[in-house]
Every structure is written in structure tokens, then in C-alpha cells.
Tab-separated table of C-alpha atoms in Angstrom:
chain	number	residue	atom	x	y	z
K	247	UNK	CA	-0.210	7.416	-3.806
K	248	UNK	CA	3.035	5.313	-2.533
K	249	UNK	CA	5.955	7.732	-1.009
K	250	UNK	CA	8.205	5.317	-4.062
K	251	UNK	CA	5.941	2.554	-2.461
K	252	UNK	CA	0.434	6.608	2.623
K	253	UNK	CA	-5.055	8.724	3.711
K	254	UNK	CA	-4.020	9.833	5.505
K	255	UNK	CA	-2.215	8.846	4.313
K	256	UNK	CA	-3.925	9.797	1.627
K	257	UNK	CA	-6.654	11.155	0.871
K	258	UNK	CA	-4.286	14.709	-0.515
K	259	UNK	CA	-4.485	17.985	1.222
K	260	UNK	CA	-5.374	18.565	-2.960
K	261	UNK	CA	-6.335	15.485	-5.021
K	262	UNK	CA	-5.269	17.857	-8.402
K	263	UNK	CA	-1.771	16.497	-10.747
K	264	UNK	CA	0.456	18.658	-9.747
K	265	UNK	CA	3.241	17.270	-6.989
K	266	UNK	CA	2.966	18.103	-3.318
K	267	UNK	CA	4.939	17.042	-0.346
K	268	UNK	CA	4.669	13.560	1.174
K	269	UNK	CA	2.846	14.659	4.559
K	270	UNK	CA	0.427	16.196	2.328
K	271	UNK	CA	0.236	13.398	-0.346
K	272	UNK	CA	-0.350	10.629	2.610
K	273	UNK	CA	-3.653	11.907	4.349
K	274	UNK	CA	-5.153	8.287	4.489
K	275	UNK	CA	-2.401	5.755	3.630
K	276	UNK	CA	0.514	5.679	4.608
K	277	UNK	CA	2.008	6.013	0.885
K	278	UNK	CA	2.082	9.048	-1.498
K	279	UNK	CA	2.173	8.982	-5.634
K	280	UNK	CA	0.374	7.679	-7.901
K	281	UNK	CA	-0.562	8.695	-11.110
K	282	UNK	CA	-3.882	10.732	-10.753
K	283	UNK	CA	-5.949	10.822	-13.672
K	284	UNK	CA	-8.659	13.463	-14.602
K	285	UNK	CA	-11.346	12.326	-17.112
K	286	UNK	CA	-14.857	13.601	-17.870
K	287	UNK	CA	-14.836	10.517	-20.127
K	288	UNK	CA	-18.162	7.269	-19.810
K	289	UNK	CA	-16.228	5.166	-18.054
K	290	UNK	CA	-17.340	1.952	-15.811
K	291	UNK	CA	-15.541	-0.007	-13.359
K	292	UNK	CA	-16.188	-2.780	-11.206
K	293	UNK	CA	-15.666	-2.897	-7.925
K	294	UNK	CA	-13.088	-4.496	-6.092
K	295	UNK	CA	-12.639	-8.143	-4.457
K	296	UNK	CA	-9.228	-7.792	-2.950
K	297	UNK	CA	-7.807	-3.507	-2.425
K	298	UNK	CA	-4.813	-4.659	-4.016
K	299	UNK	CA	-6.567	-5.095	-6.801
K	300	UNK	CA	-5.842	-0.920	-7.086
K	301	UNK	CA	-3.172	0.362	-9.917
K	302	UNK	CA	-2.269	3.196	-7.475
K	303	UNK	CA	-3.477	4.002	-4.040
K	304	UNK	CA	-5.213	7.120	-5.310
K	305	UNK	CA	-7.437	7.385	-8.537
K	306	UNK	CA	-9.402	9.782	-10.081
K	307	UNK	CA	-12.274	7.871	-11.670
K	308	UNK	CA	-13.962	11.340	-12.698
K	309	UNK	CA	-13.178	14.877	-12.269
K	310	UNK	CA	-10.764	17.101	-11.166
K	311	UNK	CA	-11.195	17.146	-7.318
K	312	UNK	CA	-9.209	21.001	-7.685
K	313	UNK	CA	-11.798	22.437	-9.467
K	314	UNK	CA	-14.115	24.519	-7.848
K	315	UNK	CA	-18.197	23.677	-8.564
K	316	UNK	CA	-17.101	20.264	-10.280
K	317	UNK	CA	-17.721	16.576	-9.071
K	318	UNK	CA	-15.195	13.939	-8.811
K	319	UNK	CA	-14.851	10.654	-7.987
K	320	UNK	CA	-12.176	9.864	-6.219
K	321	UNK	CA	-11.280	5.737	-5.098
K	322	UNK	CA	-8.458	5.355	-2.744
K	323	UNK	CA	-6.288	2.322	-1.333
K	324	UNK	CA	-5.483	2.558	2.345
K	325	UNK	CA	-3.343	-0.110	3.691
K	326	UNK	CA	-3.730	-2.422	6.803
K	327	UNK	CA	-3.262	-0.284	10.188
K	328	UNK	CA	-4.019	3.090	8.648
K	329	UNK	CA	-5.215	5.327	11.353
K	330	UNK	CA	-6.234	8.708	9.084
K	331	UNK	CA	-6.325	11.242	11.980
K	332	UNK	CA	-8.296	14.412	12.501
K	333	UNK	CA	-8.705	16.119	9.800
K	334	UNK	CA	-11.646	18.159	7.711
K	335	UNK	CA	-12.676	19.801	4.664
K	336	UNK	CA	-14.174	22.616	2.555
K	337	UNK	CA	-16.667	20.406	0.821
K	338	UNK	CA	-19.379	17.623	1.746
K	339	UNK	CA	-17.764	14.004	1.523
K	340	UNK	CA	-19.872	11.088	0.535
K	341	UNK	CA	-18.088	7.643	1.215
K	342	UNK	CA	-18.885	4.607	-0.149
K	343	UNK	CA	-16.986	1.106	0.739
K	344	UNK	CA	-15.415	-0.872	-2.202
K	345	UNK	CA	-13.411	-3.105	0.230
K	346	UNK	CA	-13.100	-4.292	2.881
K	347	UNK	CA	-13.368	-2.392	6.553
K	348	UNK	CA	-13.274	0.878	6.899
K	349	UNK	CA	-13.525	2.345	10.582
K	350	UNK	CA	-15.487	6.102	10.686
K	351	UNK	CA	-15.868	8.933	13.513
K	352	UNK	CA	-16.425	12.495	13.868
K	353	UNK	CA	-14.467	14.849	16.855
K	354	UNK	CA	-11.198	16.915	17.392
K	355	UNK	CA	-8.989	13.384	18.470
K	356	UNK	CA	-8.949	9.951	17.827
K	357	UNK	CA	-11.163	7.438	19.437
K	358	UNK	CA	-11.833	4.013	19.014
K	359	UNK	CA	-14.962	4.111	20.998
K	360	UNK	CA	-16.456	6.445	18.161
K	361	UNK	CA	-15.550	4.360	15.046
K	362	UNK	CA	-18.255	3.096	13.573
K	363	UNK	CA	-17.494	0.183	11.446
K	364	UNK	CA	-18.249	-0.117	7.983
K	365	UNK	CA	-18.120	-3.069	5.770
K	366	UNK	CA	-17.994	-3.415	1.871
K	367	UNK	CA	-20.573	-1.334	0.173
K	368	UNK	CA	-21.429	0.272	2.925
K	369	UNK	CA	-21.861	4.218	2.903
K	370	UNK	CA	-21.017	7.868	4.724
K	371	UNK	CA	-21.717	11.053	4.724
K	372	UNK	CA	-19.421	13.763	6.052
K	373	UNK	CA	-20.528	17.451	6.081
K	374	UNK	CA	-17.959	20.238	4.976
K	375	UNK	CA	-16.339	21.101	7.975
K	376	UNK	CA	-16.621	18.794	10.124
K	377	UNK	CA	-13.733	17.147	11.821
K	378	UNK	CA	-13.697	13.140	11.620
K	379	UNK	CA	-10.701	10.407	11.520
K	380	UNK	CA	-10.823	6.682	9.998
K	381	UNK	CA	-9.064	3.476	10.767
K	382	UNK	CA	-8.684	1.004	8.889
K	383	UNK	CA	-7.415	-2.412	10.893
K	384	UNK	CA	-7.252	-4.723	7.565
K	385	UNK	CA	-7.054	-2.260	4.826
K	386	UNK	CA	-9.636	-1.427	2.695
K	387	UNK	CA	-10.954	0.489	-0.532
K	388	UNK	CA	-13.051	4.079	0.012
K	389	UNK	CA	-14.470	5.842	-2.669
K	390	UNK	CA	-15.032	9.022	-2.275
K	391	UNK	CA	-17.130	11.661	-4.225
K	392	UNK	CA	-18.787	15.295	-4.188
K	393	UNK	CA	-18.377	18.631	-5.860
K	394	UNK	CA	-14.774	20.246	-5.619
K	395	UNK	CA	-12.530	22.306	-4.302
K	396	UNK	CA	-12.068	19.022	-1.972
K	397	UNK	CA	-8.882	19.542	0.292
K	398	UNK	CA	-7.290	18.020	3.685
K	399	UNK	CA	-7.475	20.538	6.044
K	400	UNK	CA	-5.669	18.480	9.507
K	401	UNK	CA	-6.761	19.270	12.976
K	402	UNK	CA	-2.927	19.174	14.141
K	403	UNK	CA	-1.351	19.436	10.969
K	404	UNK	CA	0.826	16.504	9.531
K	405	UNK	CA	4.225	15.866	8.978
K	406	UNK	CA	6.649	12.984	7.567
K	407	UNK	CA	9.844	11.221	8.850
K	408	UNK	CA	11.982	12.919	6.574
K	409	UNK	CA	10.419	16.689	7.451
K	410	UNK	CA	10.617	16.153	11.880
K	411	UNK	CA	12.775	13.464	12.132
K	412	UNK	CA	12.972	14.906	15.767
K	413	UNK	CA	9.749	13.581	16.574
K	414	UNK	CA	10.083	10.334	15.611
K	415	UNK	CA	11.682	7.105	18.070
K	416	UNK	CA	12.782	5.272	14.824
K	417	UNK	CA	14.656	6.057	11.205
K	418	UNK	CA	13.897	5.391	7.608
K	419	UNK	CA	15.188	1.650	7.280
K	420	UNK	CA	15.464	0.063	10.470
K	421	UNK	CA	14.012	-3.400	10.723
K	422	UNK	CA	10.925	-3.680	13.592
K	423	UNK	CA	8.812	-5.947	14.852
K	424	UNK	CA	5.063	-5.690	15.571
K	425	UNK	CA	2.105	-7.368	15.980
K	426	UNK	CA	2.187	-7.727	12.188
K	427	UNK	CA	5.298	-9.167	11.408
K	428	UNK	CA	8.562	-7.937	11.560
K	429	UNK	CA	9.945	-5.477	8.605
K	430	UNK	CA	11.531	-2.169	7.355
K	431	UNK	CA	10.744	1.331	8.133
K	432	UNK	CA	10.141	2.855	4.860
K	433	UNK	CA	8.515	5.930	5.531
K	434	UNK	CA	7.252	8.027	9.421
K	435	UNK	CA	4.135	10.155	9.798
K	436	UNK	CA	2.645	12.336	12.626
K	437	UNK	CA	-0.261	14.336	13.353
K	438	UNK	CA	0.030	15.774	16.391
K	439	UNK	CA	-0.153	12.630	19.569
K	440	UNK	CA	-0.392	10.201	16.536
K	441	UNK	CA	2.776	8.493	15.728
K	442	UNK	CA	2.813	5.522	12.871
K	443	UNK	CA	5.124	4.021	10.081
K	444	UNK	CA	4.762	2.600	6.853
K	445	UNK	CA	6.718	-0.539	6.788
K	446	UNK	CA	7.306	-3.229	4.201
K	447	UNK	CA	7.127	-6.697	5.348
K	448	UNK	CA	4.910	-9.274	6.801
K	449	UNK	CA	2.255	-10.980	5.033
K	450	UNK	CA	0.617	-8.359	3.555
K	451	UNK	CA	3.812	-6.853	2.021
K	452	UNK	CA	3.000	-2.923	3.090
K	453	UNK	CA	1.384	-2.312	6.207
K	454	UNK	CA	1.252	0.766	8.791
K	455	UNK	CA	2.110	0.678	13.070
K	456	UNK	CA	2.035	2.774	15.501
K	457	UNK	CA	4.861	4.344	17.159
K	458	UNK	CA	3.930	2.720	20.276
K	459	UNK	CA	3.647	-1.124	19.260
K	460	UNK	CA	7.093	-1.052	17.215
K	461	UNK	CA	10.280	-2.604	19.027
K	462	UNK	CA	13.579	-2.733	17.361
K	463	UNK	CA	14.320	-6.152	15.768
């Protein structure tokens, strides 16, 4: 789910195979596309040690998340530094942390004090209609299973740097410095007060950073 390279982002606004705007494809991470495979064939998939082991940022391991009444399993890779803005789903969501630590909380606004750290192997449950948010400081792989149709409803909407450039201080291609290192902006995402950028550089190659933490380089 990389925008030619997001959650948050994304758990997709719809994880079907059809193309969607970047803002919908970036629910969880900083990125967008990747090949979405829908299958009900028998499968065995080992767990992942490094989160970079996935072939794309979103992999549908089983089923079709778009189909009502049909079970699905999705595996999602989140970039280091990713904040997932407050959102809800019309169906129950079951989460298993495959790799890394996923910080998960409930509420209408992103609040670090309400995050619970879920290390590798942890399980989380979000009833349908509940508003949730998350944070992956060092990157993570999260597996989601449930019964479709699976969609994301953003509490404050979501837009990219390309969609609404006036809401961003920085531009695509600009070089910036962050606490994770220096790099080049590839994309930006805004949802309510949360403004973050996908940056290429630093020790992880790709990471996310909040606008308030960026400085021109």
C-alpha cells in the first residue's frame, strides 16, 4: 500500500481490489497501493520477524473485505512513526499483532495517554461503530480479520498533500530534518488536527513524521 513507494494509511476505506483515491488508501500507513489479492484458496502463511518482510503494504490473505457476510483476513504493514487518525468501521474488527508493537486506543481524538501498547502476538478487538486510533512508533505488521463489508469512516475526514496543498506547510520533494533523520517528503496526510508526512530517508528508508516535528533541511 505504498503511493508509488500509507493505515491510515491504509487499512483501506475499502480493501477491495478496485482503485481508490490516495486519501482512502492511506488509512494506516503513509502509503497507498500494492496488489490486493482476494482468495479463498487453502493457504499457510508464517509469521513475520522483521516488518519489512511483506511483499506489499496491504495483503488480503483470505476472502474479499468488500463482500457482505463474507469472512476476510488482511495483513497490513505500518511505517515507523505512523499515526492512524480516529476512525470507525461498520463491522467488528479483530486485530493480531504479527510483528512490532502496535499502540491502540479508543476515542474521538488522538490521545497518547489512552494508547495501550500491544507487542507482537497481542490481540485487540474493536466493536463495530467504535471510534479508535493507533500509533506505530517503530513500525508494525497488523493482521485484521472480520466479516465484510469492511470500510473506514474517518472522524475528521482525510486528505493528501496533492488534494489540499493549502493545509500543509511542506511540499512533495522538499528535504526536511526530523528526530528520525533527514529525508525527502513523498506525500502528506491530514485528518483534523493531525498532519503527517511520508518521508524517504533515515535508517528505515521510509517513515512517517508529524508536521510539527519537521524542519527545512
